[in-house]
GROMACS .gro file of C-alpha atoms in nm:
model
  238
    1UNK     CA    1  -7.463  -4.238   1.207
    2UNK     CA    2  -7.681  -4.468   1.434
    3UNK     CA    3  -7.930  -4.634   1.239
    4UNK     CA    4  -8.348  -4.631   1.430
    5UNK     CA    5  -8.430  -4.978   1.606
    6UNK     CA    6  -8.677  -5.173   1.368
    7UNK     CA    7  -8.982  -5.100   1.533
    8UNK     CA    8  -8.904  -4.702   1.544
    9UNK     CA    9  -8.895  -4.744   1.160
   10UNK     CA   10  -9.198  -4.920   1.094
   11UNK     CA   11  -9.359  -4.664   1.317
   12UNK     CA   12  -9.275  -4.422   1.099
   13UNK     CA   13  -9.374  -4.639   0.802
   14UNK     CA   14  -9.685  -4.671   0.936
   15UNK     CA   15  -9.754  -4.313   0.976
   16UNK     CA   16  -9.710  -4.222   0.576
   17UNK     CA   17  -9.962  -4.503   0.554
   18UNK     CA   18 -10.300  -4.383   0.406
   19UNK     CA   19 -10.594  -4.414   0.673
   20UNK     CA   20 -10.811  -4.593   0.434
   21UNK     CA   21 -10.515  -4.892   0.377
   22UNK     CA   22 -10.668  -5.101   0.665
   23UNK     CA   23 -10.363  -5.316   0.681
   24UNK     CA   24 -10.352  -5.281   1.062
   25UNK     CA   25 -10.594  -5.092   1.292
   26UNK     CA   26 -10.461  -4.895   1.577
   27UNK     CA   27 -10.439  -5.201   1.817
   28UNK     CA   28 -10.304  -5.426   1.576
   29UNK     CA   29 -10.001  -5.176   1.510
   30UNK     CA   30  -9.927  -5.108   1.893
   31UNK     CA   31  -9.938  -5.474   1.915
   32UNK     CA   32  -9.669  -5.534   1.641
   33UNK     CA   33  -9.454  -5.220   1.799
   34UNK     CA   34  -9.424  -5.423   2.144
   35UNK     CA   35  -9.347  -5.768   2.001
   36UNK     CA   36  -9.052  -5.593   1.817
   37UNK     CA   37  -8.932  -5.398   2.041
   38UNK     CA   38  -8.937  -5.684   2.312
   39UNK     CA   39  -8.799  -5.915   2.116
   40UNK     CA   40  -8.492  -5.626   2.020
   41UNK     CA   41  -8.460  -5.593   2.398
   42UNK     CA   42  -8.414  -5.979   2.418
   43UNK     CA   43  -8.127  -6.020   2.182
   44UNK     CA   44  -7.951  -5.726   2.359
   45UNK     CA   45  -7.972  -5.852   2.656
   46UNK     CA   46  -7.884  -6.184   2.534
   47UNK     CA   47  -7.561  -6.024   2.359
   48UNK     CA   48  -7.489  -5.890   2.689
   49UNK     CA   49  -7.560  -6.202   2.854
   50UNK     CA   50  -7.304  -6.388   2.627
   51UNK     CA   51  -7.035  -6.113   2.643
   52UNK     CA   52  -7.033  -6.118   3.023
   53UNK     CA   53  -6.987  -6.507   3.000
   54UNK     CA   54  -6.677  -6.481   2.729
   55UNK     CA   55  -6.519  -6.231   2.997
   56UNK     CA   56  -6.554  -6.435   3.314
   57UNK     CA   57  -6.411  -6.715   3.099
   58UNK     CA   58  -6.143  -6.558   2.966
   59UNK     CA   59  -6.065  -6.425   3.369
   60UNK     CA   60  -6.106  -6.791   3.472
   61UNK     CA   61  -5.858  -6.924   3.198
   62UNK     CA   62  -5.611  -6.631   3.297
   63UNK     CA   63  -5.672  -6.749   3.688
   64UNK     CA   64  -5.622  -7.085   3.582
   65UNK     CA   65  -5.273  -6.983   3.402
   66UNK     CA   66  -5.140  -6.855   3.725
   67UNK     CA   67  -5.216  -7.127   3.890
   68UNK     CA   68  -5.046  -7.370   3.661
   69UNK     CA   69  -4.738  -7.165   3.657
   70UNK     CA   70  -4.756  -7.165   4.022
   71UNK     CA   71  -4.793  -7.519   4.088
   72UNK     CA   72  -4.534  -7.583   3.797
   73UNK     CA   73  -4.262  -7.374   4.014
   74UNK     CA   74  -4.348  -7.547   4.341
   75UNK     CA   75  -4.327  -7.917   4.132
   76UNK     CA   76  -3.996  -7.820   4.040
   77UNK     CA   77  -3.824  -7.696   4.374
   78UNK     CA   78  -3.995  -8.027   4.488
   79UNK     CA   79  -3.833  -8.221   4.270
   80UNK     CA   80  -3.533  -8.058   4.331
   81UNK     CA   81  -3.569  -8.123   4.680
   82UNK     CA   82  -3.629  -8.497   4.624
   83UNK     CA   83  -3.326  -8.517   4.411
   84UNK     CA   84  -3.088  -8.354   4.654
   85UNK     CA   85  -3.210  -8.603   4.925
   86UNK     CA   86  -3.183  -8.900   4.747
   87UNK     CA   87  -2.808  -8.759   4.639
   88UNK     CA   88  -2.698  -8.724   4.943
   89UNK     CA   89  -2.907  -9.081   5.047
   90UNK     CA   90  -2.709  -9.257   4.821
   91UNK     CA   91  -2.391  -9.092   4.873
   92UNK     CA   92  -2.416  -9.201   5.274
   93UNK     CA   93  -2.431  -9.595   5.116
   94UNK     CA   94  -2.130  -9.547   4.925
   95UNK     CA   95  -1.907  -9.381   5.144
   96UNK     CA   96  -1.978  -9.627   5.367
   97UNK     CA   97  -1.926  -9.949   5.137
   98UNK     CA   98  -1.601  -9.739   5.028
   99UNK     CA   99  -1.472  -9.743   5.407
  100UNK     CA  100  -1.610 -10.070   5.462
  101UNK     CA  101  -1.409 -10.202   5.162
  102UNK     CA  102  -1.045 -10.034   5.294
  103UNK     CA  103  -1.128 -10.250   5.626
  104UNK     CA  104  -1.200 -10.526   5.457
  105UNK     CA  105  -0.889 -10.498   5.292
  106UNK     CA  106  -0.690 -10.369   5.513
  107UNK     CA  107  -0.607 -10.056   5.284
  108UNK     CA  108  -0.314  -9.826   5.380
  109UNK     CA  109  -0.404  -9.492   5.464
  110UNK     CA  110  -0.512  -9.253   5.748
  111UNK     CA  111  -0.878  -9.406   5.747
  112UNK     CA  112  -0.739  -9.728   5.873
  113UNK     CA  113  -0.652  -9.568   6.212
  114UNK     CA  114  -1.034  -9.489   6.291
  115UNK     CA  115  -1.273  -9.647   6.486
  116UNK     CA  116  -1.571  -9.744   6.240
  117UNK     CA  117  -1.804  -9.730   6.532
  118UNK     CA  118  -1.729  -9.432   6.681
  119UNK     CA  119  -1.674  -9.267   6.393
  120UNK     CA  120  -2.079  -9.363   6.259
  121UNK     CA  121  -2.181  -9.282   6.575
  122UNK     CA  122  -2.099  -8.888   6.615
  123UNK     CA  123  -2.088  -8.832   6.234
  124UNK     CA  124  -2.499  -8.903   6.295
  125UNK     CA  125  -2.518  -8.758   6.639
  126UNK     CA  126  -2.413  -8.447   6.458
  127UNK     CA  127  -2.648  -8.499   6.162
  128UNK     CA  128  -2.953  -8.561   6.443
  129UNK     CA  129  -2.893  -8.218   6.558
  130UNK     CA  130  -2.976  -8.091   6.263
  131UNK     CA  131  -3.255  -8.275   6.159
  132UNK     CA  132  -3.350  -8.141   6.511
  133UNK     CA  133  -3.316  -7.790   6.456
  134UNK     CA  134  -3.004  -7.771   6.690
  135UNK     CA  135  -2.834  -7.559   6.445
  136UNK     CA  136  -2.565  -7.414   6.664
  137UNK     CA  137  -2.485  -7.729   6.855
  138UNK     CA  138  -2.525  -7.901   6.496
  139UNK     CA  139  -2.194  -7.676   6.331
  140UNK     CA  140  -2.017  -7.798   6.670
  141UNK     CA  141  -2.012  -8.115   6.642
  142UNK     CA  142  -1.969  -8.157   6.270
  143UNK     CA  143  -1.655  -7.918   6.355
  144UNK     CA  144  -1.562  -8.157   6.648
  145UNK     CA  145  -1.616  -8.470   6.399
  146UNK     CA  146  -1.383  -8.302   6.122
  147UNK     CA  147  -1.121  -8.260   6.380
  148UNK     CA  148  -1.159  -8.576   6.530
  149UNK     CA  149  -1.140  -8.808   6.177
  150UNK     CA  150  -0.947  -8.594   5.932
  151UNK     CA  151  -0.908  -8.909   5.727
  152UNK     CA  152  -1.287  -9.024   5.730
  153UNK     CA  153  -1.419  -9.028   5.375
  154UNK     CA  154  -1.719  -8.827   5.546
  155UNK     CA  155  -1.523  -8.496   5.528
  156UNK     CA  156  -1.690  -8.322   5.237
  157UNK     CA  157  -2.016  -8.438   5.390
  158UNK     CA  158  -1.920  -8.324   5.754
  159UNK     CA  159  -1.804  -7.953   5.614
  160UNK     CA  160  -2.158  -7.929   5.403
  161UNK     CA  161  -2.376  -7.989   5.669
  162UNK     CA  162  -2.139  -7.763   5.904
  163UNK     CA  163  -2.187  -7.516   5.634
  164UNK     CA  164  -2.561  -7.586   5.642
  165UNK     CA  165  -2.636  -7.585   6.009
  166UNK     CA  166  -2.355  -7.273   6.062
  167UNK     CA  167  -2.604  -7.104   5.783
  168UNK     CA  168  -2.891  -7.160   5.971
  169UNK     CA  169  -2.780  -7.041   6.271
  170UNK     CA  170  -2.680  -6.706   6.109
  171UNK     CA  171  -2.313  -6.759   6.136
  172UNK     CA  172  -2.244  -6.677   5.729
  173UNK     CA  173  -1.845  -6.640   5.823
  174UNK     CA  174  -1.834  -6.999   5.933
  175UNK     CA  175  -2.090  -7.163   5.694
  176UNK     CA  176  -1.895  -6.947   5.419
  177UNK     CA  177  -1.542  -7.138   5.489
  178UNK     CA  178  -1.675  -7.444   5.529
  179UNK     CA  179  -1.877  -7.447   5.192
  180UNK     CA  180  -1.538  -7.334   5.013
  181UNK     CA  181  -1.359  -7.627   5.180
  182UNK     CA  182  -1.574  -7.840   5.025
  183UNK     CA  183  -1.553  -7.668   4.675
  184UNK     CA  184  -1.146  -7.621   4.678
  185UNK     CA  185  -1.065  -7.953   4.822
  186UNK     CA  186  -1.304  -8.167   4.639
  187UNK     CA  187  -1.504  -8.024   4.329
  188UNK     CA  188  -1.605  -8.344   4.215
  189UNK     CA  189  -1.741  -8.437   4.513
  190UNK     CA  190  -2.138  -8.478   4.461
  191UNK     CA  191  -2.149  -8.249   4.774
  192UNK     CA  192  -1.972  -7.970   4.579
  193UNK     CA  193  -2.235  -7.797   4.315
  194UNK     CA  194  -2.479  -7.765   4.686
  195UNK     CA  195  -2.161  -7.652   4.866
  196UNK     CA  196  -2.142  -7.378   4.591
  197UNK     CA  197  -2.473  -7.302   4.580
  198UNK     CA  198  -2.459  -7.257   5.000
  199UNK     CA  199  -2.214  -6.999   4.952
  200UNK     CA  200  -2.458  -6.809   4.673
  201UNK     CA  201  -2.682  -6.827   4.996
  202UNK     CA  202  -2.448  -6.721   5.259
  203UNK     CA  203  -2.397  -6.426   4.996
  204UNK     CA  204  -2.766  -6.304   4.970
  205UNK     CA  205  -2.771  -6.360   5.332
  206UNK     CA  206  -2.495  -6.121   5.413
  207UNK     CA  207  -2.701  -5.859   5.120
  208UNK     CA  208  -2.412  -5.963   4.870
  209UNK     CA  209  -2.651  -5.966   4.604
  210UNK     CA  210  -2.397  -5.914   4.265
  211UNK     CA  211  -2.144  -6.171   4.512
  212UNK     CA  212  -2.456  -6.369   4.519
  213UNK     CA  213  -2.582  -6.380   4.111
  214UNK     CA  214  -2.160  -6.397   4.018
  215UNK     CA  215  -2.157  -6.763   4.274
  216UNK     CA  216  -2.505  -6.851   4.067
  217UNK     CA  217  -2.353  -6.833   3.775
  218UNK     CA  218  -2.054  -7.023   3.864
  219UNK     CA  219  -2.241  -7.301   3.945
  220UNK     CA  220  -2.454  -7.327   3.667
  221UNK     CA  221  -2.110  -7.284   3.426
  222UNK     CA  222  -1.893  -7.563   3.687
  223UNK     CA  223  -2.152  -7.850   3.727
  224UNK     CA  224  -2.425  -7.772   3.484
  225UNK     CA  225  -2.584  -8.130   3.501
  226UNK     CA  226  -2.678  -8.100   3.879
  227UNK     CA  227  -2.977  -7.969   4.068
  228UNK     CA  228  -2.809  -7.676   4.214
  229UNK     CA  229  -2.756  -7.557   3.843
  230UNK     CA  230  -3.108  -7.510   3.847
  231UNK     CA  231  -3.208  -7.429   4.128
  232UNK     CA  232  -2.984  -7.094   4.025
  233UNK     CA  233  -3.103  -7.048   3.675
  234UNK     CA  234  -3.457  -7.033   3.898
  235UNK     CA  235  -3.309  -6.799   4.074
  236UNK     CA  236  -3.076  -6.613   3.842
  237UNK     CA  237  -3.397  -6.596   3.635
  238UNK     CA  238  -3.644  -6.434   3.888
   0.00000   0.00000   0.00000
């Protein structure tokens, strides 16, 4: 049961009230009706005021939680991103001090039969193509540079980014064997947890999706330590 606003009592108070009391006159009491009921107006609409505020913060706060979990997810492919580049920086230096040293040396072996120069010089002719966006003529010559040094210590490299650019150009066959070459022939490459995760992507690009979440999971249970592990728990996960 709703219970009268204040100054709809004390009207009614006042009308039991003898005539002869002369507490308030008829002025007086209209007078004391509007004060109270402007001043019961005021705190409802200053209730109201305050609920409307606690609901646009509570909207901003959720807003704001979006946006956090947004810009944590973009942080993290970022620094997955910087961590893959800086991989496969440092693994340029040291295949290179490691053919450098079997020069120096004059190590046995099929790499002793190449031409250093040549060799640096189409491994990144083929690796300016696809910074280039020459995707196509990219997987070409990183085919042509396998062929040509089959002893350079550059192979898994040279089959990744022929994976990579044969991916890019929509040729999932071709970036497909040459990701598993890199996987089968040398797992603990550092090339090989990317190479794995490029044929997870060659998979979803072909609409292999349970191919696709099976090659996730492979790589998160072979080289759990490495960014492609979670770059496919991201993915496994959305």
């Amino acid at each position: 049961m709703m219970r009268p606003a204040p100054w709809i009592a004390l009207v009614a108070a006042m009308l039991t009230w003898p005539a002869h009391a002369g507490l308030f006159d008829d002025a007086e009491a209209r007078k004391e009706i509007i004060r109270m009921r402007d001043e019961h107006a005021a705190r409802l609409d200053t209730l109201e005021a305050s609920s409307r505020a606690n609901l646009q913060l509570a909207n901003q706060i959720e807003a704001m939680k979006a946006e956090v979990a947004k810009l944590r997810g973009d942080v993290e492919l970022m620094m997955h991103d910087i961590e893959s580049v800086k991989k496969r920086q440092q693994d340029f230096y040291v295949d290179l001090d490691a053919r450098l040293r079997k020069l120096e040396t004059g190590g046995a072996g099929p790499s002793t039969q190449i031409d250093p120069a040549a060799e640096s010089r189409d491994y990144e002719s083929a690796l300016n193509l696809l910074k280039g966006g020459k995707y196509p003529e990219a997987a070409d010559a990183f085919d042509a540079f396998i062929a040509a040094y089959q002893g350079s210590s550059f192979l898994p490299s040279a089959h990744f980014w022929a994976g990579s650019a044969a991916l890019q150009a929509k040729d999932t066959a071709r970036a497909t064997q040459h990701f598993n070459t890199v996987v089968n022939q040398w797992p603990q490459d550092a090339r090989a947890p990317d190479a794995l995760l490029g044929v997870a992507n060659a998979q979803r690009a072909m609409g292999e999706r349970r191919l696709e979440q099976k090659t996730l999971k492979a790589v998160i249970d072979q080289y759990p330590d490495s960014a492609a592990a979670k770059s496919a728990k991201q993915r496994l996960g959305s």
